[in-house]
Amino acid sequence: IAGSKLNVRSDNGFHLGVVGANYAVAQNRDAFKFLDSLHQDGILKYETAFSLGGGKRVVITARLPQVDRVTDEDVLQRYILFSNSHDGTGAIRFGATSVRVVCSNTLALALGKGDIGSLGLRHSGDLDAKLNEARVLLGRAGERFDKFAENAAALRRRVLSNDEWVEFLDLNVPALHEKDPNYTVGRAKNIHDTRAAIDTLYHDDPKQRLKGIGETAWAAFNSISEHVDHLPRRGANLRARSESRFNVTQSGTGNTIKQRAYKTALKYAGVDA
């Protein structure tokens, strides 16, 4: 392709993607060096590193030291995701995710215009500039974590009546009416089963019935979040299924569903998103 070239793994020849002629490769060992300073300063702690799509995208997750408590038993941890892509879709990317420890529920927190921020230096070797921008983004992420913790507390205080719970479920997982042009018996059953599974989580799951949590807007949101995050995922092997789970819950349809449930819960609590 004129004006383009193919980015290829040197160890196995795997095609990572078509990139521009002026594209400069940022090796993973170099791209994340700027994070070491944040680690050494105690600002974050490395937790996991993995690749997606055979190396098309490499992700590092780091945990921030601060935790947020909805109750004494219900703790939220702050995670930052850094990724380096080799398929031509972007440079070093940055995301913030809150994790509810008791059931490993996740919610990606928007930083300004979207879920993910870019460090802006597309495969540049200017590590100092990346470090400075990372500190700015971490500050912005801290503000979003603070806001999420504040909202979680408001959701926990908002007790739902049974009618409100049914209404909440209808708003987020509406039953399929027989007169719907897209109605099929199979689709209707799948939606019915999904509603039943979420309803069971809300009413019977111990994680949604912790002291001070049961039958609140916080439990309502987390019942949907838990269902989405822990659904079995399709794939030829464990790696494929794991990649699918990560992608869906962080930036795909699963995250969209969770964001809607979160914003709906905030409406019940009278809080602006």
PDB file of C-alpha atoms in Angstrom:
ATOM      1  CA  ILE A   1       0.000   0.000   0.000  1.00  0.00           C
ATOM      2  CA  ALA A   2       1.562   3.277  -1.095  1.00  0.00           C
ATOM      3  CA  GLY A   3       2.617   5.451   1.814  1.00  0.00           C
ATOM      4  CA  SER A   4       2.200   2.632   4.330  1.00  0.00           C
ATOM      5  CA  LYS A   5       4.141  -0.249   5.790  1.00  0.00           C
ATOM      6  CA  LEU A   6       3.394  -3.368   7.774  1.00  0.00           C
ATOM      7  CA  ASN A   7       4.280  -3.604  11.451  1.00  0.00           C
ATOM      8  CA  VAL A   8       5.477  -7.152  12.125  1.00  0.00           C
ATOM      9  CA  ARG A   9       6.651  -9.008  15.221  1.00  0.00           C
ATOM     10  CA  SER A  10      10.289  -9.983  14.737  1.00  0.00           C
ATOM     11  CA  ASP A  11      10.027 -13.127  16.866  1.00  0.00           C
ATOM     12  CA  ASN A  12       7.210 -14.908  15.023  1.00  0.00           C
ATOM     13  CA  GLY A  13       6.367 -12.812  11.944  1.00  0.00           C
ATOM     14  CA  PHE A  14       2.853 -12.017  13.194  1.00  0.00           C
ATOM     15  CA  HIS A  15       1.269  -9.058  11.360  1.00  0.00           C
ATOM     16  CA  LEU A  16       0.335  -6.411  13.916  1.00  0.00           C
ATOM     17  CA  GLY A  17      -1.138  -3.828  11.552  1.00  0.00           C
ATOM     18  CA  VAL A  18      -0.697  -1.416   8.669  1.00  0.00           C
ATOM     19  CA  VAL A  19       0.922   1.867   9.730  1.00  0.00           C
ATOM     20  CA  GLY A  20       2.004   5.087   8.069  1.00  0.00           C
ATOM     21  CA  ALA A  21       5.329   5.419   6.308  1.00  0.00           C
ATOM     22  CA  ASN A  22       6.624   7.760   9.019  1.00  0.00           C
ATOM     23  CA  TYR A  23       5.545   5.493  11.883  1.00  0.00           C
ATOM     24  CA  ALA A  24       8.262   4.951  14.482  1.00  0.00           C
ATOM     25  CA  VAL A  25       8.078   1.776  16.544  1.00  0.00           C
ATOM     26  CA  ALA A  26       7.921   2.265  20.309  1.00  0.00           C
ATOM     27  CA  GLN A  27       9.195  -0.989  21.791  1.00  0.00           C
ATOM     28  CA  ASN A  28       7.305  -1.988  24.925  1.00  0.00           C
ATOM     29  CA  ARG A  29      10.467  -1.939  27.017  1.00  0.00           C
ATOM     30  CA  ASP A  30      10.973   1.701  26.030  1.00  0.00           C
ATOM     31  CA  ALA A  31       7.365   2.915  25.885  1.00  0.00           C
ATOM     32  CA  PHE A  32       6.646   2.286  29.564  1.00  0.00           C
ATOM     33  CA  LYS A  33       9.975   3.392  31.028  1.00  0.00           C
ATOM     34  CA  PHE A  34       8.474   6.693  32.120  1.00  0.00           C
ATOM     35  CA  LEU A  35       6.179   4.786  34.520  1.00  0.00           C
ATOM     36  CA  ASP A  36       9.148   3.553  36.573  1.00  0.00           C
ATOM     37  CA  SER A  37       9.554   7.020  38.058  1.00  0.00           C
ATOM     38  CA  LEU A  38       5.916   7.017  39.204  1.00  0.00           C
ATOM     39  CA  HIS A  39       6.462   3.555  40.689  1.00  0.00           C
ATOM     40  CA  GLN A  40       9.658   4.564  42.479  1.00  0.00           C
ATOM     41  CA  ASP A  41       7.920   7.637  43.920  1.00  0.00           C
ATOM     42  CA  GLY A  42       5.159   5.436  45.358  1.00  0.00           C
ATOM     43  CA  ILE A  43       2.497   7.068  43.188  1.00  0.00           C
ATOM     44  CA  LEU A  44       1.451   3.726  41.719  1.00  0.00           C
ATOM     45  CA  LYS A  45       2.259   0.026  42.043  1.00  0.00           C
ATOM     46  CA  TYR A  46       2.557  -2.305  39.065  1.00  0.00           C
ATOM     47  CA  GLU A  47       0.105  -5.172  39.245  1.00  0.00           C
ATOM     48  CA  THR A  48      -0.284  -6.886  35.860  1.00  0.00           C
ATOM     49  CA  ALA A  49       1.057  -6.743  32.320  1.00  0.00           C
ATOM     50  CA  PHE A  50      -0.391  -8.575  29.336  1.00  0.00           C
ATOM     51  CA  SER A  51      -0.879  -8.389  25.579  1.00  0.00           C
ATOM     52  CA  LEU A  52      -4.027  -8.499  23.474  1.00  0.00           C
ATOM     53  CA  GLY A  53      -4.475  -9.721  19.930  1.00  0.00           C
ATOM     54  CA  GLY A  54      -1.123 -11.450  19.730  1.00  0.00           C
ATOM     55  CA  GLY A  55       0.746  -8.304  20.727  1.00  0.00           C
ATOM     56  CA  LYS A  56      -1.277  -5.686  18.848  1.00  0.00           C
ATOM     57  CA  ARG A  57      -1.897  -3.994  22.162  1.00  0.00           C
ATOM     58  CA  VAL A  58       0.113  -4.289  25.370  1.00  0.00           C
ATOM     59  CA  VAL A  59      -1.450  -3.272  28.682  1.00  0.00           C
ATOM     60  CA  ILE A  60      -0.018  -2.512  32.105  1.00  0.00           C
ATOM     61  CA  THR A  61      -2.342  -2.124  35.077  1.00  0.00           C
ATOM     62  CA  ALA A  62      -1.178  -0.227  38.123  1.00  0.00           C
ATOM     63  CA  ARG A  63      -2.914   0.318  41.448  1.00  0.00           C
ATOM     64  CA  LEU A  64      -2.940   3.635  43.225  1.00  0.00           C
ATOM     65  CA  PRO A  65      -2.410   3.480  47.012  1.00  0.00           C
ATOM     66  CA  GLN A  66      -5.618   5.246  48.006  1.00  0.00           C
ATOM     67  CA  VAL A  67      -8.764   3.186  48.624  1.00  0.00           C
ATOM     68  CA  ASP A  68     -12.351   4.378  48.923  1.00  0.00           C
ATOM     69  CA  ARG A  69     -14.799   2.859  51.403  1.00  0.00           C
ATOM     70  CA  VAL A  70     -18.507   2.784  50.691  1.00  0.00           C
ATOM     71  CA  THR A  71     -18.882   0.945  54.017  1.00  0.00           C
ATOM     72  CA  ASP A  72     -16.341  -0.793  56.233  1.00  0.00           C
ATOM     73  CA  GLU A  73     -16.925  -4.002  54.248  1.00  0.00           C
ATOM     74  CA  ASP A  74     -17.282  -2.472  50.810  1.00  0.00           C
ATOM     75  CA  VAL A  75     -13.973  -1.167  49.464  1.00  0.00           C
ATOM     76  CA  LEU A  76     -13.143   0.407  46.101  1.00  0.00           C
ATOM     77  CA  GLN A  77      -9.629   0.289  44.689  1.00  0.00           C
ATOM     78  CA  ARG A  78      -8.191   2.706  42.162  1.00  0.00           C
ATOM     79  CA  TYR A  79      -6.556   1.284  39.041  1.00  0.00           C
ATOM     80  CA  ILE A  80      -4.828   2.918  36.095  1.00  0.00           C
ATOM     81  CA  LEU A  81      -4.467   1.172  32.741  1.00  0.00           C
ATOM     82  CA  PHE A  82      -1.649   2.119  30.382  1.00  0.00           C
ATOM     83  CA  SER A  83      -1.541   0.591  26.901  1.00  0.00           C
ATOM     84  CA  ASN A  84       0.824   0.704  23.925  1.00  0.00           C
ATOM     85  CA  SER A  85      -0.610  -0.273  20.538  1.00  0.00           C
ATOM     86  CA  HIS A  86       1.303  -1.576  17.527  1.00  0.00           C
ATOM     87  CA  ASP A  87      -1.537  -1.824  15.008  1.00  0.00           C
ATOM     88  CA  GLY A  88      -1.588   1.845  14.032  1.00  0.00           C
ATOM     89  CA  THR A  89      -4.659   2.734  16.131  1.00  0.00           C
ATOM     90  CA  GLY A  90      -2.910   4.966  18.655  1.00  0.00           C
ATOM     91  CA  ALA A  91       0.016   5.700  20.881  1.00  0.00           C
ATOM     92  CA  ILE A  92       0.351   5.242  24.625  1.00  0.00           C
ATOM     93  CA  ARG A  93      -3.116   5.372  26.134  1.00  0.00           C
ATOM     94  CA  PHE A  94      -4.343   5.952  29.652  1.00  0.00           C
ATOM     95  CA  GLY A  95      -7.491   4.858  31.476  1.00  0.00           C
ATOM     96  CA  ALA A  96      -8.913   4.884  35.001  1.00  0.00           C
ATOM     97  CA  THR A  97     -10.972   2.044  36.441  1.00  0.00           C
ATOM     98  CA  SER A  98     -12.579   1.675  39.845  1.00  0.00           C
ATOM     99  CA  VAL A  99     -12.741  -1.896  41.164  1.00  0.00           C
ATOM    100  CA  ARG A 100     -15.221  -3.018  43.806  1.00  0.00           C
ATOM    101  CA  VAL A 101     -13.078  -5.497  45.705  1.00  0.00           C
ATOM    102  CA  VAL A 102     -15.797  -7.697  47.173  1.00  0.00           C
ATOM    103  CA  CYS A 103     -16.889  -8.936  43.754  1.00  0.00           C
ATOM    104  CA  SER A 104     -14.253  -7.561  41.342  1.00  0.00           C
ATOM    105  CA  ASN A 105     -16.789  -5.319  39.612  1.00  0.00           C
ATOM    106  CA  THR A 106     -15.203  -2.665  37.429  1.00  0.00           C
ATOM    107  CA  LEU A 107     -16.263   0.675  36.036  1.00  0.00           C
ATOM    108  CA  ALA A 108     -14.161   2.711  33.620  1.00  0.00           C
ATOM    109  CA  LEU A 109     -14.165   6.358  34.701  1.00  0.00           C
ATOM    110  CA  ALA A 110     -14.369   9.028  32.031  1.00  0.00           C
ATOM    111  CA  LEU A 111     -11.533  11.541  31.984  1.00  0.00           C
ATOM    112  CA  GLY A 112     -12.932  14.596  30.294  1.00  0.00           C
ATOM    113  CA  LYS A 113     -14.113  13.799  26.777  1.00  0.00           C
ATOM    114  CA  GLY A 114     -13.917  10.007  26.913  1.00  0.00           C
ATOM    115  CA  ASP A 115     -13.048   6.852  28.768  1.00  0.00           C
ATOM    116  CA  ILE A 116      -9.415   6.879  27.674  1.00  0.00           C
ATOM    117  CA  GLY A 117      -6.923   9.731  27.395  1.00  0.00           C
ATOM    118  CA  SER A 118      -3.944   9.795  25.082  1.00  0.00           C
ATOM    119  CA  LEU A 119      -0.515  10.837  26.200  1.00  0.00           C
ATOM    120  CA  GLY A 120      -0.390  12.590  22.850  1.00  0.00           C
ATOM    121  CA  LEU A 121       3.203  11.785  21.895  1.00  0.00           C
ATOM    122  CA  ARG A 122       2.690   9.225  19.176  1.00  0.00           C
ATOM    123  CA  HIS A 123       5.620   6.843  19.529  1.00  0.00           C
ATOM    124  CA  SER A 124       8.003   9.549  20.582  1.00  0.00           C
ATOM    125  CA  GLY A 125      11.098   8.924  22.635  1.00  0.00           C
ATOM    126  CA  ASP A 126      10.459  11.990  24.794  1.00  0.00           C
ATOM    127  CA  LEU A 127       9.967  10.091  28.053  1.00  0.00           C
ATOM    128  CA  ASP A 128      10.180  13.199  30.238  1.00  0.00           C
ATOM    129  CA  ALA A 129       7.289  14.764  28.370  1.00  0.00           C
ATOM    130  CA  LYS A 130       5.276  11.565  28.758  1.00  0.00           C
ATOM    131  CA  LEU A 131       6.036  11.513  32.476  1.00  0.00           C
ATOM    132  CA  ASN A 132       4.870  15.098  32.940  1.00  0.00           C
ATOM    133  CA  GLU A 133       1.669  14.443  31.008  1.00  0.00           C
ATOM    134  CA  ALA A 134       1.091  11.226  32.950  1.00  0.00           C
ATOM    135  CA  ARG A 135       1.244  13.173  36.214  1.00  0.00           C
ATOM    136  CA  VAL A 136      -1.356  15.599  34.861  1.00  0.00           C
ATOM    137  CA  LEU A 137      -3.618  12.731  33.799  1.00  0.00           C
ATOM    138  CA  LEU A 138      -3.173  11.036  37.171  1.00  0.00           C
ATOM    139  CA  GLY A 139      -4.320  14.239  38.831  1.00  0.00           C
ATOM    140  CA  ARG A 140      -7.391  14.316  36.623  1.00  0.00           C
ATOM    141  CA  ALA A 141      -8.016  10.630  37.345  1.00  0.00           C
ATOM    142  CA  GLY A 142      -7.788  11.361  41.074  1.00  0.00           C
ATOM    143  CA  GLU A 143     -10.588  13.885  40.712  1.00  0.00           C
ATOM    144  CA  ARG A 144     -12.741  11.311  38.921  1.00  0.00           C
ATOM    145  CA  PHE A 145     -12.034   8.685  41.587  1.00  0.00           C
ATOM    146  CA  ASP A 146     -13.006  11.184  44.298  1.00  0.00           C
ATOM    147  CA  LYS A 147     -16.254  11.967  42.477  1.00  0.00           C
ATOM    148  CA  PHE A 148     -17.047   8.281  41.968  1.00  0.00           C
ATOM    149  CA  ALA A 149     -16.504   7.575  45.684  1.00  0.00           C
ATOM    150  CA  GLU A 150     -18.797  10.485  46.545  1.00  0.00           C
ATOM    151  CA  ASN A 151     -21.458   9.184  44.154  1.00  0.00           C
ATOM    152  CA  ALA A 152     -21.135   5.635  45.487  1.00  0.00           C
ATOM    153  CA  ALA A 153     -21.844   6.940  48.992  1.00  0.00           C
ATOM    154  CA  ALA A 154     -24.944   8.740  47.696  1.00  0.00           C
ATOM    155  CA  LEU A 155     -26.141   5.561  45.939  1.00  0.00           C
ATOM    156  CA  ARG A 156     -25.654   3.577  49.153  1.00  0.00           C
ATOM    157  CA  ARG A 157     -27.845   6.027  51.078  1.00  0.00           C
ATOM    158  CA  ARG A 158     -30.680   5.792  48.555  1.00  0.00           C
ATOM    159  CA  VAL A 159     -32.924   2.878  49.536  1.00  0.00           C
ATOM    160  CA  LEU A 160     -35.174   1.576  46.745  1.00  0.00           C
ATOM    161  CA  SER A 161     -38.707   0.303  47.163  1.00  0.00           C
ATOM    162  CA  ASN A 162     -39.567  -2.949  45.421  1.00  0.00           C
ATOM    163  CA  ASP A 163     -41.507  -1.005  42.772  1.00  0.00           C
ATOM    164  CA  GLU A 164     -38.485   1.211  42.174  1.00  0.00           C
ATOM    165  CA  TRP A 165     -36.241  -1.822  41.753  1.00  0.00           C
ATOM    166  CA  VAL A 166     -38.620  -3.284  39.155  1.00  0.00           C
ATOM    167  CA  GLU A 167     -38.673   0.084  37.411  1.00  0.00           C
ATOM    168  CA  PHE A 168     -34.853   0.258  37.508  1.00  0.00           C
ATOM    169  CA  LEU A 169     -34.623  -3.214  35.967  1.00  0.00           C
ATOM    170  CA  ASP A 170     -37.170  -2.269  33.292  1.00  0.00           C
ATOM    171  CA  LEU A 171     -35.170   0.826  32.379  1.00  0.00           C
ATOM    172  CA  ASN A 172     -31.933  -1.108  31.946  1.00  0.00           C
ATOM    173  CA  VAL A 173     -33.081  -4.552  30.790  1.00  0.00           C
ATOM    174  CA  PRO A 174     -36.555  -4.078  29.322  1.00  0.00           C
ATOM    175  CA  ALA A 175     -38.555  -7.220  28.610  1.00  0.00           C
ATOM    176  CA  LEU A 176     -39.158  -7.948  24.928  1.00  0.00           C
ATOM    177  CA  HIS A 177     -42.801  -7.389  23.966  1.00  0.00           C
ATOM    178  CA  GLU A 178     -44.450  -9.816  21.560  1.00  0.00           C
ATOM    179  CA  LYS A 179     -45.399  -6.918  19.278  1.00  0.00           C
ATOM    180  CA  ASP A 180     -41.756  -5.820  18.976  1.00  0.00           C
ATOM    181  CA  PRO A 181     -40.706  -6.246  15.301  1.00  0.00           C
ATOM    182  CA  ASN A 182     -37.517  -7.933  16.507  1.00  0.00           C
ATOM    183  CA  TYR A 183     -39.362 -10.393  18.732  1.00  0.00           C
ATOM    184  CA  THR A 184     -38.325 -14.014  18.675  1.00  0.00           C
ATOM    185  CA  VAL A 185     -38.923 -16.659  21.291  1.00  0.00           C
ATOM    186  CA  GLY A 186     -35.173 -17.108  21.717  1.00  0.00           C
ATOM    187  CA  ARG A 187     -34.457 -13.407  22.243  1.00  0.00           C
ATOM    188  CA  ALA A 188     -37.358 -13.057  24.657  1.00  0.00           C
ATOM    189  CA  LYS A 189     -36.096 -16.018  26.677  1.00  0.00           C
ATOM    190  CA  ASN A 190     -32.540 -14.671  26.786  1.00  0.00           C
ATOM    191  CA  ILE A 191     -33.753 -11.315  28.093  1.00  0.00           C
ATOM    192  CA  HIS A 192     -36.055 -13.030  30.603  1.00  0.00           C
ATOM    193  CA  ASP A 193     -33.168 -15.149  31.882  1.00  0.00           C
ATOM    194  CA  THR A 194     -30.920 -12.075  32.131  1.00  0.00           C
ATOM    195  CA  ARG A 195     -33.526 -10.181  34.133  1.00  0.00           C
ATOM    196  CA  ALA A 196     -34.001 -13.173  36.436  1.00  0.00           C
ATOM    197  CA  ALA A 197     -30.242 -13.529  37.011  1.00  0.00           C
ATOM    198  CA  ILE A 198     -29.852  -9.830  37.866  1.00  0.00           C
ATOM    199  CA  ASP A 199     -32.913  -9.908  40.124  1.00  0.00           C
ATOM    200  CA  THR A 200     -31.424 -12.872  41.997  1.00  0.00           C
ATOM    201  CA  LEU A 201     -28.148 -11.007  42.486  1.00  0.00           C
ATOM    202  CA  TYR A 202     -29.987  -7.968  43.824  1.00  0.00           C
ATOM    203  CA  HIS A 203     -32.149  -9.893  46.296  1.00  0.00           C
ATOM    204  CA  ASP A 204     -30.027 -12.899  47.282  1.00  0.00           C
ATOM    205  CA  ASP A 205     -26.326 -12.350  46.584  1.00  0.00           C
ATOM    206  CA  PRO A 206     -24.461 -11.721  49.872  1.00  0.00           C
ATOM    207  CA  LYS A 207     -22.213  -9.200  48.111  1.00  0.00           C
ATOM    208  CA  GLN A 208     -25.234  -7.028  47.342  1.00  0.00           C
ATOM    209  CA  ARG A 209     -26.620  -7.471  50.849  1.00  0.00           C
ATOM    210  CA  LEU A 210     -23.657  -6.328  52.900  1.00  0.00           C
ATOM    211  CA  LYS A 211     -24.599  -4.269  55.936  1.00  0.00           C
ATOM    212  CA  GLY A 212     -25.900  -0.927  54.734  1.00  0.00           C
ATOM    213  CA  ILE A 213     -25.872  -1.990  51.061  1.00  0.00           C
ATOM    214  CA  GLY A 214     -28.949  -4.164  50.539  1.00  0.00           C
ATOM    215  CA  GLU A 215     -31.850  -2.794  48.467  1.00  0.00           C
ATOM    216  CA  THR A 216     -30.077   0.465  47.662  1.00  0.00           C
ATOM    217  CA  ALA A 217     -29.283   2.172  44.386  1.00  0.00           C
ATOM    218  CA  TRP A 218     -25.660   1.050  44.925  1.00  0.00           C
ATOM    219  CA  ALA A 219     -26.773  -2.603  45.079  1.00  0.00           C
ATOM    220  CA  ALA A 220     -28.977  -2.066  42.013  1.00  0.00           C
ATOM    221  CA  PHE A 221     -26.082  -0.738  39.928  1.00  0.00           C
ATOM    222  CA  ASN A 222     -23.692  -3.432  41.147  1.00  0.00           C
ATOM    223  CA  SER A 223     -26.155  -6.237  40.432  1.00  0.00           C
ATOM    224  CA  ILE A 224     -26.040  -5.310  36.762  1.00  0.00           C
ATOM    225  CA  SER A 225     -22.294  -4.647  36.862  1.00  0.00           C
ATOM    226  CA  GLU A 226     -21.585  -8.023  38.476  1.00  0.00           C
ATOM    227  CA  HIS A 227     -23.766  -9.837  35.944  1.00  0.00           C
ATOM    228  CA  VAL A 228     -21.938  -8.188  33.038  1.00  0.00           C
ATOM    229  CA  ASP A 229     -18.423  -8.618  34.426  1.00  0.00           C
ATOM    230  CA  HIS A 230     -18.793 -12.303  35.292  1.00  0.00           C
ATOM    231  CA  LEU A 231     -20.711 -13.610  32.291  1.00  0.00           C
ATOM    232  CA  PRO A 232     -18.944 -16.476  30.483  1.00  0.00           C
ATOM    233  CA  ARG A 233     -17.267 -15.170  27.325  1.00  0.00           C
ATOM    234  CA  ARG A 234     -16.871 -16.895  23.986  1.00  0.00           C
ATOM    235  CA  GLY A 235     -13.517 -17.865  22.566  1.00  0.00           C
ATOM    236  CA  ALA A 236     -11.533 -20.794  21.240  1.00  0.00           C
ATOM    237  CA  ASN A 237      -9.364 -20.953  24.372  1.00  0.00           C
ATOM    238  CA  LEU A 238      -8.844 -19.385  27.783  1.00  0.00           C
ATOM    239  CA  ARG A 239      -6.717 -16.566  26.392  1.00  0.00           C
ATOM    240  CA  ALA A 240      -9.336 -15.609  23.804  1.00  0.00           C
ATOM    241  CA  ARG A 241     -12.087 -15.688  26.412  1.00  0.00           C
ATOM    242  CA  SER A 242     -10.003 -13.594  28.806  1.00  0.00           C
ATOM    243  CA  GLU A 243      -9.259 -11.009  26.104  1.00  0.00           C
ATOM    244  CA  SER A 244     -12.957 -10.856  25.263  1.00  0.00           C
ATOM    245  CA  ARG A 245     -13.855 -10.303  28.917  1.00  0.00           C
ATOM    246  CA  PHE A 246     -11.333  -7.478  29.275  1.00  0.00           C
ATOM    247  CA  ASN A 247     -12.398  -5.732  26.081  1.00  0.00           C
ATOM    248  CA  VAL A 248     -16.135  -6.026  26.729  1.00  0.00           C
ATOM    249  CA  THR A 249     -16.039  -4.876  30.335  1.00  0.00           C
ATOM    250  CA  GLN A 250     -13.600  -2.006  29.794  1.00  0.00           C
ATOM    251  CA  SER A 251     -14.608  -0.451  26.487  1.00  0.00           C
ATOM    252  CA  GLY A 252     -17.202  -2.598  24.727  1.00  0.00           C
ATOM    253  CA  THR A 253     -20.897  -3.338  25.079  1.00  0.00           C
ATOM    254  CA  GLY A 254     -20.482  -4.496  28.666  1.00  0.00           C
ATOM    255  CA  ASN A 255     -19.036  -1.165  29.717  1.00  0.00           C
ATOM    256  CA  THR A 256     -21.864   0.644  27.892  1.00  0.00           C
ATOM    257  CA  ILE A 257     -24.446  -1.370  29.827  1.00  0.00           C
ATOM    258  CA  LYS A 258     -22.701  -0.667  33.137  1.00  0.00           C
ATOM    259  CA  GLN A 259     -22.415   3.047  32.398  1.00  0.00           C
ATOM    260  CA  ARG A 260     -26.144   3.206  31.702  1.00  0.00           C
ATOM    261  CA  ALA A 261     -26.957   1.360  34.932  1.00  0.00           C
ATOM    262  CA  TYR A 262     -24.673   3.703  36.878  1.00  0.00           C
ATOM    263  CA  LYS A 263     -26.261   6.825  35.402  1.00  0.00           C
ATOM    264  CA  THR A 264     -29.746   5.434  36.028  1.00  0.00           C
ATOM    265  CA  ALA A 265     -28.871   4.757  39.668  1.00  0.00           C
ATOM    266  CA  LEU A 266     -27.598   8.327  40.008  1.00  0.00           C
ATOM    267  CA  LYS A 267     -30.992   9.562  38.781  1.00  0.00           C
ATOM    268  CA  TYR A 268     -32.681   7.718  41.645  1.00  0.00           C
ATOM    269  CA  ALA A 269     -30.208   9.245  44.087  1.00  0.00           C
ATOM    270  CA  GLY A 270     -30.752  12.723  42.655  1.00  0.00           C
ATOM    271  CA  VAL A 271     -27.086  13.090  41.696  1.00  0.00           C
ATOM    272  CA  ASP A 272     -25.699  14.551  38.473  1.00  0.00           C
ATOM    273  CA  ALA A 273     -23.565  12.116  36.452  1.00  0.00           C
TER     274      ALA A 273
END
